[in-house]
Amino acid sequence: MPRIEEDPSVPLIRVTGPADARTAARFGQTVTIAGATGTRSLTVDLGDVTQLAGAGVSVLHRLTARHRDNRTELLLVAGAGTAADVVMTLAGLGHATGHG
């Protein structure tokens, strides 16, 4: 189960561990709630994700589309060369490299 840390002072969620079929539902629900169902801009730091599998990528695509439709920003962040950076690049998910 990925560990998700929320910082109440800034719209930031830091995710650690795997984002896979077993954890995707909880991951998606947590990010959706933190982003007020896409109506509030949000940064998601994926730099400490150990595995970003297809289910996690699907969640990120869905969340990105929701924020785009609501004209809010969903900033995905992962350190250069991390598992999340490589997978998001291959999946065509726009993201920043570095830690949020």
Coordinates of N, CA and C in Angstrom, one line a residue:
M1 N 0.8 -1.2 0.0 CA 0.0 0.0 0.0 C 0.9 1.2 0.0
P2 N 0.7 2.2 -0.9 CA 1.5 3.4 -0.9 C 1.2 4.2 0.3
R3 N 2.2 4.9 0.8 CA 1.9 5.8 1.9 C 1.7 7.2 1.2
I4 N 0.7 7.9 1.7 CA 0.3 9.2 1.1 C 0.3 10.2 2.2
E5 N 1.2 11.2 2.1 CA 1.3 12.3 3.1 C 0.7 13.5 2.5
E6 N -0.2 14.1 3.3 CA -0.9 15.4 2.8 C -0.3 16.5 3.7
D7 N -0.1 17.6 3.1 CA 0.4 18.8 3.8 C -0.7 19.8 3.8
P8 N -1.4 20.1 5.0 CA -2.5 21.0 5.0 C -2.2 22.4 4.6
S9 N -0.9 22.8 4.7 CA -0.6 24.2 4.5 C -0.5 24.5 3.0
V10 N -0.2 23.5 2.2 CA -0.1 23.7 0.7 C -0.8 22.5 0.0
P11 N -1.3 22.8 -1.2 CA -2.0 21.7 -1.9 C -1.0 20.7 -2.5
L12 N -0.5 19.8 -1.6 CA 0.6 18.9 -2.0 C 0.3 17.5 -1.4
I13 N 0.4 16.5 -2.2 CA 0.4 15.1 -1.7 C 1.7 14.5 -2.1
R14 N 2.3 13.8 -1.2 CA 3.6 13.0 -1.5 C 3.2 11.5 -1.4
V15 N 3.5 10.8 -2.5 CA 3.2 9.4 -2.5 C 4.5 8.6 -2.5
T16 N 4.5 7.5 -1.7 CA 5.6 6.6 -1.6 C 5.1 5.2 -1.8
G17 N 6.0 4.3 -2.2 CA 5.6 2.9 -2.4 C 5.1 2.7 -3.8
P18 N 4.5 1.5 -4.0 CA 4.0 1.2 -5.3 C 2.6 1.8 -5.6
A19 N 2.4 2.2 -6.9 CA 1.1 2.6 -7.4 C 0.7 1.6 -8.5
D20 N 0.0 0.6 -8.0 CA -0.3 -0.6 -8.9 C -1.7 -1.0 -8.8
A21 N -2.1 -2.1 -9.4 CA -3.5 -2.5 -9.4 C -4.0 -2.7 -7.9
R22 N -3.2 -3.1 -7.0 CA -3.6 -3.3 -5.6 C -3.9 -1.9 -4.9
T23 N -3.2 -0.9 -5.3 CA -3.3 0.4 -4.6 C -3.9 1.5 -5.4
A24 N -4.2 1.3 -6.6 CA -4.7 2.4 -7.5 C -6.0 3.0 -7.0
A25 N -6.9 2.2 -6.5 CA -8.2 2.8 -6.1 C -8.0 3.8 -4.9
R26 N -7.2 3.4 -3.9 CA -7.0 4.3 -2.8 C -6.2 5.5 -3.2
F27 N -5.2 5.3 -4.1 CA -4.4 6.4 -4.6 C -5.3 7.4 -5.3
G28 N -6.1 6.9 -6.2 CA -7.0 7.8 -7.0 C -8.0 8.5 -6.1
Q29 N -8.6 7.8 -5.2 CA -9.5 8.4 -4.2 C -8.9 9.5 -3.4
T30 N -7.7 9.3 -2.9 CA -7.0 10.3 -2.1 C -6.7 11.5 -2.8
V31 N -6.2 11.4 -4.0 CA -5.8 12.5 -4.9 C -7.1 13.3 -5.3
T32 N -8.2 12.6 -5.6 CA -9.4 13.2 -6.0 C -9.9 14.0 -4.8
I33 N -9.9 13.5 -3.6 CA -10.4 14.3 -2.5 C -9.5 15.5 -2.2
A34 N -8.2 15.3 -2.2 CA -7.3 16.4 -2.0 C -7.4 17.5 -3.0
G35 N -7.7 17.1 -4.2 CA -7.9 18.1 -5.3 C -9.4 18.6 -5.4
A36 N -10.2 18.3 -4.4 CA -11.6 18.7 -4.4 C -12.3 18.3 -5.7
T37 N -12.1 17.1 -6.1 CA -12.7 16.5 -7.3 C -12.3 17.3 -8.5
G38 N -11.1 17.8 -8.5 CA -10.5 18.5 -9.7 C -10.8 20.0 -9.7
T39 N -11.4 20.5 -8.6 CA -11.8 21.9 -8.6 C -10.7 22.8 -7.9
R40 N -9.7 22.1 -7.3 CA -8.6 22.9 -6.7 C -7.3 22.4 -7.2
S41 N -6.4 23.3 -7.6 CA -5.1 22.9 -8.1 C -4.4 22.1 -7.0
L42 N -3.5 21.2 -7.5 CA -2.8 20.3 -6.6 C -1.5 19.8 -7.2
T43 N -0.5 19.6 -6.3 CA 0.8 19.0 -6.7 C 0.8 17.6 -6.1
V44 N 1.2 16.7 -6.9 CA 1.4 15.3 -6.5 C 2.9 14.9 -6.7
D45 N 3.6 14.7 -5.6 CA 5.0 14.3 -5.7 C 5.1 12.8 -5.7
L46 N 5.5 12.3 -6.8 CA 5.6 10.9 -7.1 C 7.1 10.4 -7.0
G47 N 8.0 11.2 -6.5 CA 9.4 10.9 -6.5 C 9.8 9.7 -5.8
D48 N 9.0 9.3 -4.8 CA 9.3 8.1 -4.0 C 8.4 6.9 -4.3
V49 N 7.8 7.0 -5.4 CA 7.0 5.8 -5.9 C 8.0 4.8 -6.4
T50 N 7.8 3.6 -5.9 CA 8.8 2.5 -6.2 C 8.3 1.7 -7.5
Q51 N 7.1 1.8 -7.8 CA 6.5 1.1 -9.0 C 5.3 1.9 -9.5
L52 N 5.3 2.3 -10.7 CA 4.1 3.0 -11.3 C 3.6 2.1 -12.4
A53 N 2.7 1.2 -12.1 CA 2.1 0.2 -13.0 C 1.0 0.8 -13.8
G54 N 0.5 0.1 -14.7 CA -0.6 0.5 -15.6 C -1.8 1.1 -14.9
A55 N -2.2 0.5 -13.8 CA -3.4 1.0 -13.0 C -3.1 2.3 -12.5
G56 N -1.9 2.6 -12.0 CA -1.5 3.9 -11.5 C -1.4 4.9 -12.6
V57 N -0.9 4.5 -13.8 CA -0.9 5.4 -14.9 C -2.3 5.8 -15.4
S58 N -3.2 4.8 -15.4 CA -4.6 5.1 -15.7 C -5.2 6.1 -14.8
V59 N -5.0 6.0 -13.5 CA -5.5 6.9 -12.5 C -4.9 8.3 -12.8
L60 N -3.6 8.4 -13.1 CA -3.0 9.7 -13.4 C -3.6 10.4 -14.6
H61 N -3.9 9.6 -15.7 CA -4.5 10.1 -16.9 C -5.9 10.6 -16.6
R62 N -6.7 9.9 -15.8 CA -8.0 10.3 -15.5 C -8.0 11.6 -14.6
L63 N -7.1 11.6 -13.6 CA -7.1 12.8 -12.8 C -6.6 14.0 -13.6
T64 N -5.6 13.8 -14.5 CA -5.1 14.9 -15.3 C -6.3 15.5 -16.2
A65 N -7.1 14.6 -16.8 CA -8.2 15.0 -17.6 C -9.2 15.8 -16.8
R66 N -9.5 15.3 -15.6 CA -10.5 16.0 -14.7 C -10.0 17.4 -14.4
H67 N -8.8 17.6 -14.0 CA -8.2 18.9 -13.7 C -8.2 19.8 -15.0
R68 N -7.9 19.2 -16.1 CA -7.8 20.0 -17.3 C -9.3 20.5 -17.7
D69 N -10.3 19.6 -17.5 CA -11.6 20.0 -17.8 C -12.1 21.1 -16.9
N70 N -11.6 21.1 -15.6 CA -12.0 22.1 -14.6 C -11.1 23.3 -14.6
R71 N -10.2 23.3 -15.5 CA -9.2 24.4 -15.7 C -8.5 24.7 -14.4
T72 N -8.1 23.6 -13.7 CA -7.2 23.7 -12.5 C -6.0 22.9 -12.8
E73 N -4.9 23.1 -12.1 CA -3.6 22.5 -12.4 C -3.4 21.3 -11.5
L74 N -3.1 20.2 -12.1 CA -2.6 19.0 -11.4 C -1.1 18.9 -11.8
L75 N -0.2 19.2 -11.0 CA 1.2 19.2 -11.3 C 1.7 17.9 -10.7
L76 N 2.2 17.0 -11.6 CA 2.8 15.8 -11.3 C 4.3 16.0 -11.2
V77 N 5.0 15.6 -10.1 CA 6.4 15.8 -9.9 C 7.1 14.5 -9.6
A78 N 8.2 14.2 -10.2 CA 9.1 13.0 -9.9 C 10.5 13.4 -10.2
G79 N 11.4 12.9 -9.4 CA 12.8 13.2 -9.7 C 13.3 12.6 -11.0
A80 N 14.2 13.2 -11.6 CA 14.7 12.7 -12.9 C 15.3 11.3 -12.7
G81 N 14.9 10.4 -13.6 CA 15.4 9.1 -13.6 C 14.7 8.1 -12.6
T82 N 13.7 8.6 -11.9 CA 13.0 7.8 -10.9 C 12.1 6.9 -11.7
A83 N 11.6 5.8 -11.1 CA 10.6 4.9 -11.8 C 9.4 5.7 -12.3
A84 N 8.9 6.7 -11.5 CA 7.7 7.4 -11.9 C 8.0 8.3 -13.1
D85 N 9.2 8.9 -13.1 CA 9.6 9.8 -14.2 C 9.7 9.0 -15.5
V86 N 10.3 7.9 -15.5 CA 10.5 7.1 -16.7 C 9.1 6.6 -17.2
V87 N 8.2 6.1 -16.3 CA 6.9 5.6 -16.7 C 6.1 6.8 -17.2
M88 N 6.0 7.9 -16.5 CA 5.2 9.0 -17.0 C 5.7 9.6 -18.3
T89 N 7.0 9.5 -18.6 CA 7.5 10.0 -19.8 C 7.0 9.0 -20.9
L90 N 7.1 7.7 -20.7 CA 6.7 6.7 -21.7 C 5.2 6.8 -21.9
A91 N 4.4 7.1 -20.9 CA 3.0 7.2 -21.0 C 2.5 8.5 -21.5
G92 N 3.3 9.5 -21.7 CA 2.9 10.8 -22.3 C 2.2 11.6 -21.2
L93 N 2.6 11.4 -19.9 CA 2.0 12.2 -18.9 C 3.0 13.4 -18.6
G94 N 2.5 14.6 -18.8 CA 3.3 15.8 -18.5 C 3.6 15.9 -17.1
H95 N 4.9 16.1 -16.7 CA 5.3 16.2 -15.3 C 6.6 17.0 -15.2
A96 N 6.8 17.5 -14.0 CA 8.1 18.2 -13.7 C 9.0 17.2 -13.0
T97 N 10.3 17.4 -13.2 CA 11.3 16.6 -12.6 C 11.9 17.4 -11.4
G98 N 12.0 16.8 -10.3 CA 12.4 17.5 -9.0 C 11.4 17.1 -8.0
H99 N 11.7 17.5 -6.7 CA 10.8 17.2 -5.6 C 10.0 18.4 -5.3
G100 N 8.7 18.2 -5.0 CA 7.8 19.3 -4.8 C 8.0 19.9 -3.4

